[in-house]
Short mmCIF file of C-alpha atoms and ligand atoms in Angstrom, two decimals:
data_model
loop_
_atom_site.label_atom_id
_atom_site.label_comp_id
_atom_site.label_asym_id
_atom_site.label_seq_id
_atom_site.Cartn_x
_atom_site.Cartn_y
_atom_site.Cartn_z
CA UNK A 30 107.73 130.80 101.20
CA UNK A 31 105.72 128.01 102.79
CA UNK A 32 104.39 128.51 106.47
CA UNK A 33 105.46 125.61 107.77
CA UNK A 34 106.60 124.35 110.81
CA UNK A 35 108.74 121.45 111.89
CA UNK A 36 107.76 119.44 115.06
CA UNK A 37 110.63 118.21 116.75
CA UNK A 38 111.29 116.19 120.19
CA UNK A 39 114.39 115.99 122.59
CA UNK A 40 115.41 113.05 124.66
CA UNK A 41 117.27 114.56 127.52
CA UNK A 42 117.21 117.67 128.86
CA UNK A 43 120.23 117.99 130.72
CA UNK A 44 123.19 120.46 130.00
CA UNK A 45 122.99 119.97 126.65
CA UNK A 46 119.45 119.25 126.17
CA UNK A 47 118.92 122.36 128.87
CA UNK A 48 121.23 124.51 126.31
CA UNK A 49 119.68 123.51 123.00
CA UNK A 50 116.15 124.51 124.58
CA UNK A 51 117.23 127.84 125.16
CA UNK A 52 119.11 128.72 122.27
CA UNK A 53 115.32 127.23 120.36
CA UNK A 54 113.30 130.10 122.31
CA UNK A 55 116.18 132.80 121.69
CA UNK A 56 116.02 132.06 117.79
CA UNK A 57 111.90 131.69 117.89
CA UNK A 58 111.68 134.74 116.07
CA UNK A 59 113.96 134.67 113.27
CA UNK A 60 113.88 130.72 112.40
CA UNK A 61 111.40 131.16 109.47
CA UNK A 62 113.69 133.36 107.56
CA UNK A 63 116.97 131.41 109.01
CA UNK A 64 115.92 128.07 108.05
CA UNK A 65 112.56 128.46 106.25
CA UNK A 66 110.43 127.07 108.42
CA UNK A 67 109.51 127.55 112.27
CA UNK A 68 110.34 124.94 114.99
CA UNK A 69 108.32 123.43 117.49
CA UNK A 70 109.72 121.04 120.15
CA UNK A 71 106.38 119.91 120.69
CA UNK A 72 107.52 116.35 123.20
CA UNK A 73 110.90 115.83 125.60
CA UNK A 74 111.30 112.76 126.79
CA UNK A 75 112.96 112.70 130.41
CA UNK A 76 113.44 109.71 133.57
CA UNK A 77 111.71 111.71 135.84
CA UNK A 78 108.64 113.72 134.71
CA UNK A 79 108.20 115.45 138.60
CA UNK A 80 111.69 116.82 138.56
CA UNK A 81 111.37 120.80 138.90
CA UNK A 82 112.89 121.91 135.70
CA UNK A 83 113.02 126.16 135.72
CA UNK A 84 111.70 127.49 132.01
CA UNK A 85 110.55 124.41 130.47
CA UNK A 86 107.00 123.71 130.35
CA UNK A 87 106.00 120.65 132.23
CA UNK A 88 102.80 119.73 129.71
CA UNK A 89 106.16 119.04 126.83
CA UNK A 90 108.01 116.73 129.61
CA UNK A 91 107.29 112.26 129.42
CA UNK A 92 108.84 109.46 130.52
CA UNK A 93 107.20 107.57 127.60
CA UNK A 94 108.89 106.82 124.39
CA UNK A 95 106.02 105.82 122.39
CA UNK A 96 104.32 109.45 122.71
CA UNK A 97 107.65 110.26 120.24
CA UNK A 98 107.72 107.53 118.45
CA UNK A 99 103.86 106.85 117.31
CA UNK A 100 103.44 110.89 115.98
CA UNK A 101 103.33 110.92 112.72
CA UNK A 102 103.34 114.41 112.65
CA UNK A 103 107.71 114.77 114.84
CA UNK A 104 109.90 115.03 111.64
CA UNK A 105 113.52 115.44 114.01
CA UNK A 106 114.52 113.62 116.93
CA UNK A 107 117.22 114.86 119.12
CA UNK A 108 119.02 112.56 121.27
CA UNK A 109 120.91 114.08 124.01
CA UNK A 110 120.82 111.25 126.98
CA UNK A 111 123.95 109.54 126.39
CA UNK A 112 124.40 106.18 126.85
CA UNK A 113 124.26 103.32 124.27
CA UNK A 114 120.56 101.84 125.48
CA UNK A 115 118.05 103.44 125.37
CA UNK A 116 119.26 105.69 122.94
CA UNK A 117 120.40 102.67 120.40
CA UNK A 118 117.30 101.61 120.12
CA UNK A 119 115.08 104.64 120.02
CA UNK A 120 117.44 106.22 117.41
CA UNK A 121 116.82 103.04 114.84
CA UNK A 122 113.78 102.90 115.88
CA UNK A 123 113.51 106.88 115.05
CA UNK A 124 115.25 106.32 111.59
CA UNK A 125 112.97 103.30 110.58
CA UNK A 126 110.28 105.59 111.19
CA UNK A 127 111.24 108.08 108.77
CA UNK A 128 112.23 110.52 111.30
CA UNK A 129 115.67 112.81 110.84
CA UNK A 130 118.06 112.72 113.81
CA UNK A 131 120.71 114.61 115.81
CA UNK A 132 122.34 113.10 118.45
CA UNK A 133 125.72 114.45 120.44
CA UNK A 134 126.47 111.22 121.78
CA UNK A 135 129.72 110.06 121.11
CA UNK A 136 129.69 106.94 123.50
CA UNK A 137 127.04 105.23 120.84
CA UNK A 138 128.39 106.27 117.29
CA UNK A 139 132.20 105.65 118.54
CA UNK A 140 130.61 101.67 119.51
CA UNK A 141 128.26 101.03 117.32
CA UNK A 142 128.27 103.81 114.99
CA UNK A 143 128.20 101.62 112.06
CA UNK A 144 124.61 100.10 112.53
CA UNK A 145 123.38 103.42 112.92
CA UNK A 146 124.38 104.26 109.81
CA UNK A 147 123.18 101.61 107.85
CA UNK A 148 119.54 102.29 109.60
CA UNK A 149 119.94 105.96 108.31
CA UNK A 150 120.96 105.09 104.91
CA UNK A 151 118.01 102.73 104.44
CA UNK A 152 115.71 104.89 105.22
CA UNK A 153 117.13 108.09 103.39
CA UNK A 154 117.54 109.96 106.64
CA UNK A 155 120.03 112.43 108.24
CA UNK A 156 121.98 111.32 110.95
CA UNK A 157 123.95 114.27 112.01
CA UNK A 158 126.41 114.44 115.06
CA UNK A 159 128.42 117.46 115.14
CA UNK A 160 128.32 117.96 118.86
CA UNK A 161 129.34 114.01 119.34
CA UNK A 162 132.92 115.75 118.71
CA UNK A 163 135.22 118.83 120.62
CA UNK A 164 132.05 120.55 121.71
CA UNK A 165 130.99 123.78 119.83
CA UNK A 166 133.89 123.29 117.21
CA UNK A 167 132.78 122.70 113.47
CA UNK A 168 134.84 119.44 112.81
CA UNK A 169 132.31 116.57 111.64
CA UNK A 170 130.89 118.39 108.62
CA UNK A 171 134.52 119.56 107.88
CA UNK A 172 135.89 116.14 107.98
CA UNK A 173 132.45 114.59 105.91
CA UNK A 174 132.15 116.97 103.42
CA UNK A 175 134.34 120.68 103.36
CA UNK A 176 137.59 118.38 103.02
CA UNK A 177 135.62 115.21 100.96
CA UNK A 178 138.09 116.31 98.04
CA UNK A 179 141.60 114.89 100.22
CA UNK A 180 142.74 112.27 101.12
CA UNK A 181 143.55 113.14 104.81
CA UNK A 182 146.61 111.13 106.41
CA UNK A 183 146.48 112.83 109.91
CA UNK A 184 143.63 114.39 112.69
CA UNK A 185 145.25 114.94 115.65
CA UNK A 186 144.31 117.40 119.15
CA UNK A 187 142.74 117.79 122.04
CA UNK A 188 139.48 117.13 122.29
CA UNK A 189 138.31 116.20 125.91
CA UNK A 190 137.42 119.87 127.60
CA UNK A 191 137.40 118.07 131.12
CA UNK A 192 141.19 116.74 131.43
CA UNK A 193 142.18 120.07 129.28
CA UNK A 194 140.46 122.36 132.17
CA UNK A 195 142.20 120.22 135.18
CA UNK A 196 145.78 120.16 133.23
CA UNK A 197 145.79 124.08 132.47
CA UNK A 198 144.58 124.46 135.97
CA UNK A 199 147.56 122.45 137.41
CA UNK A 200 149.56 123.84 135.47
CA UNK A 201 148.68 127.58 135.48
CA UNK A 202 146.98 127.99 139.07
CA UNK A 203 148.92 125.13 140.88
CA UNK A 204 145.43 123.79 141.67
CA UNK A 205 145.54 119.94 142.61
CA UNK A 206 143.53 116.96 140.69
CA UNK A 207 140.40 116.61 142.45
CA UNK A 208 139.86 120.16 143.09
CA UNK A 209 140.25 121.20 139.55
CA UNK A 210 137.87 117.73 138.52
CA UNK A 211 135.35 119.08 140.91
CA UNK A 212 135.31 122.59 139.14
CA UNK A 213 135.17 120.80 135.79
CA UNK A 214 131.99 118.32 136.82
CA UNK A 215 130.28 121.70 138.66
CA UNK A 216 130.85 123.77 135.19
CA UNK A 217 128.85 120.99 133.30
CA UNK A 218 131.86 119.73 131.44
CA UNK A 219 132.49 116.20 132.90
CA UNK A 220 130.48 113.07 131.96
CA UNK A 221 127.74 111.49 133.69
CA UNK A 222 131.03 109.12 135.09
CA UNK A 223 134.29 111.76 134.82
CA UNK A 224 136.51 107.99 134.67
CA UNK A 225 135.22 108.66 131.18
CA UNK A 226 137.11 111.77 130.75
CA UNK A 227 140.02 111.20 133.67
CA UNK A 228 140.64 107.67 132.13
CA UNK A 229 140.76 109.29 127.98
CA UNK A 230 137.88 106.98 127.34
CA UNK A 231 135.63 109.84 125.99
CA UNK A 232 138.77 111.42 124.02
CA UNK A 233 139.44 107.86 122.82
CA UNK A 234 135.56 107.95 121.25
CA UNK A 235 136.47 110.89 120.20
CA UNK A 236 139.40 110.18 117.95
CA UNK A 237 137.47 106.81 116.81
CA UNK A 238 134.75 108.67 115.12
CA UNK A 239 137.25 111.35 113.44
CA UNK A 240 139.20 108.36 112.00
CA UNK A 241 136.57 107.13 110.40
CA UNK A 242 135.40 110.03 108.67
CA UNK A 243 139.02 111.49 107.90
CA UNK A 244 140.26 107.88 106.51
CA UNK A 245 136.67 106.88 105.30
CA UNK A 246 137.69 103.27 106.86
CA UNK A 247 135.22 102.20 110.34
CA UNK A 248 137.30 102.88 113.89
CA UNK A 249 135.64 101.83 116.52
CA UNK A 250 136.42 102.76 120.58
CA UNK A 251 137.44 98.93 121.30
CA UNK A 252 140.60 99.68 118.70
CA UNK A 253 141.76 103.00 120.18
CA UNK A 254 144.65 102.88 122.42
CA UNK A 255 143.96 104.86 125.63
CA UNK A 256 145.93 106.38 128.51
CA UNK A 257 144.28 108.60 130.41
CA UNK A 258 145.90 112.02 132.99
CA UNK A 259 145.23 110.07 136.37
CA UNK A 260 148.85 109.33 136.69
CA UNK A 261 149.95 112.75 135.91
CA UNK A 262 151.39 114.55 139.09
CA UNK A 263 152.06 118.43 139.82
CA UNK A 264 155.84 116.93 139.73
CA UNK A 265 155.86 115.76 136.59
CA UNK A 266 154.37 119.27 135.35
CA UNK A 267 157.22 121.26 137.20
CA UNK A 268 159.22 119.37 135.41
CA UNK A 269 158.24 119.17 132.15
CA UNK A 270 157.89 123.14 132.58
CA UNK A 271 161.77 122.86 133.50
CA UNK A 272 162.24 121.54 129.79
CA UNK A 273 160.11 123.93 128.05
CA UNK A 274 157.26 121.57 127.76
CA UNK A 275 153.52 121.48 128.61
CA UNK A 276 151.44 118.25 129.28
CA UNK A 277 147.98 117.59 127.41
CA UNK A 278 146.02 115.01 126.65
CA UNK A 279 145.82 114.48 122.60
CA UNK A 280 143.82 112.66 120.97
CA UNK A 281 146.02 110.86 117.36
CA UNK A 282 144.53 109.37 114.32
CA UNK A 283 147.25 108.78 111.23
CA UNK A 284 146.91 106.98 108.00
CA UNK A 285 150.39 106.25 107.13
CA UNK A 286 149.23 103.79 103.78
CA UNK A 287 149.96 100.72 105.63
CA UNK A 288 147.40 101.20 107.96
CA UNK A 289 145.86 103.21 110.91
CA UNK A 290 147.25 104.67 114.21
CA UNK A 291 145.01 105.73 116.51
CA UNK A 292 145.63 106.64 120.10
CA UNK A 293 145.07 108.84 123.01
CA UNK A 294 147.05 109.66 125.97
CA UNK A 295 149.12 112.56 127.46
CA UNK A 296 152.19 113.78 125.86
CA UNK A 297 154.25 116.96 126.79
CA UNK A 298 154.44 119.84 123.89
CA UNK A 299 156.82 122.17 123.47
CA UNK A 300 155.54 125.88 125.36
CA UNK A 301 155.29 127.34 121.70
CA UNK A 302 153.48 124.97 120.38
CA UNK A 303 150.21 126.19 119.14
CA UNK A 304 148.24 123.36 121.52
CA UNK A 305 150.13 123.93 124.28
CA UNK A 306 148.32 127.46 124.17
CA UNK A 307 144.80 125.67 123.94
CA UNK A 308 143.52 125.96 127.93
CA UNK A 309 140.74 125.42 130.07
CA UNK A 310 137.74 123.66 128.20
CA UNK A 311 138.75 125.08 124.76
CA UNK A 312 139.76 122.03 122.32
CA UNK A 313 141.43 122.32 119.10
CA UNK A 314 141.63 119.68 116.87
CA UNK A 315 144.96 119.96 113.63
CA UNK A 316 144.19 117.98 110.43
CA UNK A 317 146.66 117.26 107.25
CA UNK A 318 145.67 116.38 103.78
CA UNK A 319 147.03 115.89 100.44
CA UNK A 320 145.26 119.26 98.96
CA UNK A 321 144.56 121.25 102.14
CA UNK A 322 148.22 121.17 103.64
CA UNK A 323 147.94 121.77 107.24
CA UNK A 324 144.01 123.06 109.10
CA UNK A 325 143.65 123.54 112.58
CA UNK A 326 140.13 124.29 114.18
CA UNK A 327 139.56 125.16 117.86
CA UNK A 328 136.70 126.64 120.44
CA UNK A 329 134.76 125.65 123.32
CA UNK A 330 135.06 121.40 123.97
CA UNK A 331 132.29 121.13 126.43
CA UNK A 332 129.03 122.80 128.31
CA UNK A 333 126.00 123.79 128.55
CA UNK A 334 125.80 126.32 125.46
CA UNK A 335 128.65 125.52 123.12
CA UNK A 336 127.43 121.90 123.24
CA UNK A 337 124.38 123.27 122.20
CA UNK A 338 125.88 125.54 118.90
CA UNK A 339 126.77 122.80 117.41
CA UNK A 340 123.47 120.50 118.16
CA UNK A 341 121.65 123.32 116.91
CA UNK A 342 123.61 123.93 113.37
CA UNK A 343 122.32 120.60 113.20
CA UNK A 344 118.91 120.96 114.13
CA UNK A 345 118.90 124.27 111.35
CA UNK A 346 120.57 122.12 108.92
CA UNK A 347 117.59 119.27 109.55
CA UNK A 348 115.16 122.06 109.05
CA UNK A 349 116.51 123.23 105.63
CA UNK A 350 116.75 119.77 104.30
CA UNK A 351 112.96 118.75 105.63
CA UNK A 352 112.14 122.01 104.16
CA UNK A 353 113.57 121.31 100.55
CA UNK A 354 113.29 117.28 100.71
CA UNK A 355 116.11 116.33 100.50
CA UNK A 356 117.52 114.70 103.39
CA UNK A 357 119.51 111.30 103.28
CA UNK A 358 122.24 113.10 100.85
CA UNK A 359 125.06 112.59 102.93
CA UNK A 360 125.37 109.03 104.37
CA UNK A 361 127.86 106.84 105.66
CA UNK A 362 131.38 107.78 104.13
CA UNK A 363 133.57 104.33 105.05
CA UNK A 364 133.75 102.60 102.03
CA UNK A 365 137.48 101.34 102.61
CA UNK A 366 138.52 98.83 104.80
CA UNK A 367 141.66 100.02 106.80
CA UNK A 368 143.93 98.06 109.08
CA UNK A 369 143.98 99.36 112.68
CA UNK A 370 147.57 98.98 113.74
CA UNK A 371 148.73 97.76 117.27
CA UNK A 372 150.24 100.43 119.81
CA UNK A 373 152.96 98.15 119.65
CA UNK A 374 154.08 99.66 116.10
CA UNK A 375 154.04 103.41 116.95
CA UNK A 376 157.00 105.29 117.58
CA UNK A 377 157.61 107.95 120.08
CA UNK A 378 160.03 109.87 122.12
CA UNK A 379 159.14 108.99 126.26
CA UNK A 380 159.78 111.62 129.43
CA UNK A 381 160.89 109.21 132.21
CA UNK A 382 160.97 110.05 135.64
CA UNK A 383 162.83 107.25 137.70
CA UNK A 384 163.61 107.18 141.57
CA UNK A 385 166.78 105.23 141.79
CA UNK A 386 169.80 104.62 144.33
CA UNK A 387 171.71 107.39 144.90
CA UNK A 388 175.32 106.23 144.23
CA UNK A 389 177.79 106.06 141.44
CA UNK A 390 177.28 103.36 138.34
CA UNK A 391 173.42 103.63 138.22
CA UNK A 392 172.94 106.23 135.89
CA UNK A 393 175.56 104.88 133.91
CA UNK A 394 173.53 101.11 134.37
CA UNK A 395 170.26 102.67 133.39
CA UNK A 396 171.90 104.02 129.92
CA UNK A 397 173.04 101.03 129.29
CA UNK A 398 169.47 99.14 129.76
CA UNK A 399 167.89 101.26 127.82
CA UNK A 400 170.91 102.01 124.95
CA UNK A 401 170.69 97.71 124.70
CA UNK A 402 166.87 98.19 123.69
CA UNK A 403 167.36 100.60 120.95
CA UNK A 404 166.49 103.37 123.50
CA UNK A 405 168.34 106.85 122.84
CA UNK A 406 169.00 109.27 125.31
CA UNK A 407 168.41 113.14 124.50
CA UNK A 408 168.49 114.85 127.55
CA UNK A 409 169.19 113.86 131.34
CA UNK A 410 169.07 115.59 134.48
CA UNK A 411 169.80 114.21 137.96
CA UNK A 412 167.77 115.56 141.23
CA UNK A 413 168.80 114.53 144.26
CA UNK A 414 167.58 116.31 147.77
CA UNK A 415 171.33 116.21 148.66
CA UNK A 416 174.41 114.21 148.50
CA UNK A 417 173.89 111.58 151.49
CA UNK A 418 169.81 111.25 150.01
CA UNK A 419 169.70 106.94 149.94
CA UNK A 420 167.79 107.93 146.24
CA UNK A 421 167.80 110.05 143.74
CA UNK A 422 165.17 111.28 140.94
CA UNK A 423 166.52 110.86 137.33
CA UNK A 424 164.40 112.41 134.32
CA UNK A 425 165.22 111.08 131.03
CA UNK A 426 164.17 112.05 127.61
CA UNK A 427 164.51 109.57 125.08
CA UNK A 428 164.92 109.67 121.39
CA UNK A 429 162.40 108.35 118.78
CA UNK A 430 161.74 104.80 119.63
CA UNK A 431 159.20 101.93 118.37
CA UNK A 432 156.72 101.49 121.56
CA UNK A 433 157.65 97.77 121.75
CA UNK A 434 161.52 98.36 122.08
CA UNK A 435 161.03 100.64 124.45
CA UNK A 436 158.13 98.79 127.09
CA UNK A 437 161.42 95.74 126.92
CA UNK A 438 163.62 98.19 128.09
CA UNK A 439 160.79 99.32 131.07
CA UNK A 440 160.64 95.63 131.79
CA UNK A 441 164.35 95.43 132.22
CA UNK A 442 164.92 98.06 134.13
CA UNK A 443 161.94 97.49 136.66
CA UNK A 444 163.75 94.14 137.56
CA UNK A 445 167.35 96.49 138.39
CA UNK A 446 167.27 96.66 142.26
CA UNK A 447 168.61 99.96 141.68
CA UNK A 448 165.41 101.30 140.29
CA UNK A 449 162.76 101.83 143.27
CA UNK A 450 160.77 103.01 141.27
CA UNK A 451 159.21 104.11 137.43
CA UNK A 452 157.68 106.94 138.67
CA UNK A 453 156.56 108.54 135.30
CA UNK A 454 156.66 107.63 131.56
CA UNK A 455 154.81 110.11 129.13
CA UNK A 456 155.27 110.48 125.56
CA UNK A 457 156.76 113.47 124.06
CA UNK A 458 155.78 115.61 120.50
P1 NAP B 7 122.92 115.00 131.36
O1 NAP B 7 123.09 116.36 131.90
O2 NAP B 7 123.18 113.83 132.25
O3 NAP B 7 121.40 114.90 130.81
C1 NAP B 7 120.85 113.71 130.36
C2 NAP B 7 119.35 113.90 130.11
O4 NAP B 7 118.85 112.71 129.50
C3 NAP B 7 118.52 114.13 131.37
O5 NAP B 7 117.48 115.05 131.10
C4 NAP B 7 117.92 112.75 131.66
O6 NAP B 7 116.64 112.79 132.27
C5 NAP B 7 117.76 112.19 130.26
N1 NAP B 7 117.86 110.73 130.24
C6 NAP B 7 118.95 109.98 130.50
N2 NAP B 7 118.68 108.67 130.36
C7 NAP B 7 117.36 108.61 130.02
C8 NAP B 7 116.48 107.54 129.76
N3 NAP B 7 116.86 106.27 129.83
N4 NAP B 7 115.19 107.84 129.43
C9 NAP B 7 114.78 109.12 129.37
N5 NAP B 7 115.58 110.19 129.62
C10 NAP B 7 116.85 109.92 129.93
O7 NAP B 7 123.81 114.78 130.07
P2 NAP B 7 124.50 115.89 129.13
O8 NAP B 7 125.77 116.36 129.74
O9 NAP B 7 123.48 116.88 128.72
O10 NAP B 7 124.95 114.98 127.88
C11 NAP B 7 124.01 114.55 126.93
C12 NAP B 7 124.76 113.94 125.74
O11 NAP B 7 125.59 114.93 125.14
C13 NAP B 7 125.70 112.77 126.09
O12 NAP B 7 125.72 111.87 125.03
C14 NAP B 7 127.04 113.46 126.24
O13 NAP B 7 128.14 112.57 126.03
C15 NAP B 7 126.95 114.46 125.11
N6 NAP B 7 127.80 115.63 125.22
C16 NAP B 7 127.87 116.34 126.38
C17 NAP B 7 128.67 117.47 126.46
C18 NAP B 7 128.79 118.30 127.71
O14 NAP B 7 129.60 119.23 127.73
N7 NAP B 7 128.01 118.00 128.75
C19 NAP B 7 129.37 117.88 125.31
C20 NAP B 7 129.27 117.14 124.13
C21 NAP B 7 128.47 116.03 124.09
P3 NAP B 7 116.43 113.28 133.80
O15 NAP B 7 116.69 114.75 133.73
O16 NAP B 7 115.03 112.95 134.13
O17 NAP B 7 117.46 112.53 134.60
N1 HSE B 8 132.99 115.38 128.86
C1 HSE B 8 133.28 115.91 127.59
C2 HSE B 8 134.52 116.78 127.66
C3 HSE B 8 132.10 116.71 127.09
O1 HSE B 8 134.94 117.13 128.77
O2 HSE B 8 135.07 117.11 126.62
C4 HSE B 8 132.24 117.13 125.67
O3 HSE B 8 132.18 116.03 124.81
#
């Protein structure tokens, strides 16, 4: 076998970037025979060079692209910043130069993910993102090329590790919001901004970039629906526990042949429901297809090292293509054009949780606002602190309903002057 060895550079060394360096020095030993050739991460480029770093050699760190860019002789690039500029432009800038890249961030391909692409293609180089999606969790090859011979119609799951962690704590250790968001940020899962994850923007990016690969049609982040967990309360929890139900955030892509569906926000699961089991940071992420029937996939979502298994089955993967020259083989996979429907069109049964007046005729009223919009009821219960309380708490599960039916019967009963107050609407499974 040839002795070579493949200079690469980071951009970032952060969690994921701090991660990826050490799994490079713990598989220094054995990477000739893993991937046939050795690896040598031989530039990183940082913001701040005098930041004290522990374990990673100063004389590698710059603050200056063009070190990276102008060596002929750094093959890989691997982007781990985040962001969409800088990185946008150093990545293109990376793939016009011939160079192969890995990037994990989701943020860029979910936006502008399709001028990326292109760049790779025309210069017959890799652009591989495993890590972009559900952490340490093999989904992005999957999707690309184990399941190429389907045609997939649904990729649903949770895939945010930071709103999973804070709902399993709520639920589990009665721990409130910020304390459990706090935890979350400390154990390296959160974003640089956690509105990202709190708000299901990252989730939403998420989804996007699954859609495209599992419908081979271009999703991008601007055409994902998104509701995020800040809303969710411990009460809403307690009660959804009272129906047999636990609350996560999913993540929804479906291809129903007149179009795509794709959405995020929280939804209460029935307790035996295999994701209802998924906790802490762990994601897990179900897929259906014509051939495959029904996969499911799960592991880590977020951190420092399971971040980096999945950055560095791409790095390996880099090597053995470099190695054998043959990288640019798998490019861009949306050749079809899809419609992305509105949230309008989906359908859904809805947990309600609505403070109204205490006295007889309003339930009754309610049923009939929402029975006039097409709105079923399954299940009801009444809480009231007692029998002179001025209001009462009403929780409501509704039948299947289109989404647009059902926001006109929210808009008829917030004008009711017996409802104080929507307190809580959340889709159910
Ligand atoms: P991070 O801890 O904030 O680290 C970012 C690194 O990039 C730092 O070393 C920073 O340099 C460097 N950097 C940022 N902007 C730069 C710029 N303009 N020029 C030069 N260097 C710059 O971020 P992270 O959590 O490792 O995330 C990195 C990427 O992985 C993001 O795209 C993120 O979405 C994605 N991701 C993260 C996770 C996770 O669990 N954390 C999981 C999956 C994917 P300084 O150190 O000098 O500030
Ligand atoms: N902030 C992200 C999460 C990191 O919590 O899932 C992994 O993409």
């Amino acid at each position: 076998m040839e002795n070579r060895t493949i200079k690469a550079a980071l951009l970032g060394i952060g969690t994921v970037g701090g991660g990826v360096y050490k799994l490079v020095k713990s598989l220094e030993n054995e990477m000739v025979e893993k991937a046939g050739a050795a690896l040598s991460i031989c530039k990183i480029l940082v913001r701040d060079v005098k930041k004290d770093r522990p374990g990673i050699p100063r004389e590698l760190l710059t603050d200056n692209w063009k070190e990276i860019i102008e060596d002929p002789e750094i093959q890989l690039v691997v982007e781990l910043m985040g962001g969409i500029e800088p990185a946008r432009t150093y990545i293109i800038e990376a793939l016009n130069a011939g160079k192969q890249v890995v990037t994990a961030n989701k943020d860029l391909l979910a936006e502008r993910g399709r001028e990326l692409m292109e760049a790779a293609d025309a210069n017959s180089c890799d652009l591989q993102f495993e890590a972009a999606v559900a952490g340490a969790i093999p989904i992005i090859r999957p999707l690309k090329q184990s399941l190429a011979g389907n045609h997939l119609t649904e990729v649903m799951g949770i895939v945010n590790g930071t709103t999973n962690y804070i709902l399993s704590k709520m639920s589990d250790e009665g721990m409130d919001y910020e304390e459990a968001l706090a935890k979350a940020t400390e154990l390296g899962y959160a974003e640089a901004d956690p509105t990202a994850d709190v708000e299901g923007y990252d989730a939403g990016r998420k989804i996007a970039i699954m859609a495209c690969l599992a419908f081979n049609s271009r999703v991008t982040f601007s055409q994902v629906y998104t509701e995020g967990i800040t809303k969710i309360s411990s009460k809403d929890i307690r009660y959804a526990h009272e129906f047999g139900y636990e609350i996560k955030l999913l993540g929804v892509a479906r291809n129903d042949g007149d179009g795509i569906e794709v959405k995020v926000h929280p939804m209460l699961i029935p307790a035996e429901h295999p994701l209802a089991t998924v906790k802490d940071s762990f994601n897990a992420v179900f897929v259906h297809g014509d051939a495959v029937d029904d996969a499911m996939f799960m592991g880590r979502g977020a951190g420092e090292m399971p971040t980096a298994s999945a950055v560095m089955g791409d790095i390996i993967d880099e090597i053995r293509n470099l190695i054998h020259g043959c990288s640019g083989r798998v490019g861009c996979s949306c050749y079809k054009q899809l419609t992305v429907k509105p949230i309008e069109e989906s359908v859904s049964r809805f947990f309600l949780r609505i403070r109204a007046a205490n006295r007889p005729g309003v339930l009754a009223g309610i049923a009939s606002v929402l029975g006039n919009n097409g709105v079923g009821i399954a299940q009801v219960v009444q809480k009231s602190k007692s029998r002179q309380a001025e209001t009462a708490e009403l929780v409501i599960i509704t039948d299947q309903v289109k989404e647009s039916g059902f926001q006109d019967a929210m808009t008829v009963l917030k004008s009711l002057s017996t409802v104080r107050e929507i307190a809580s609407c959340i889709r159910v499974y």
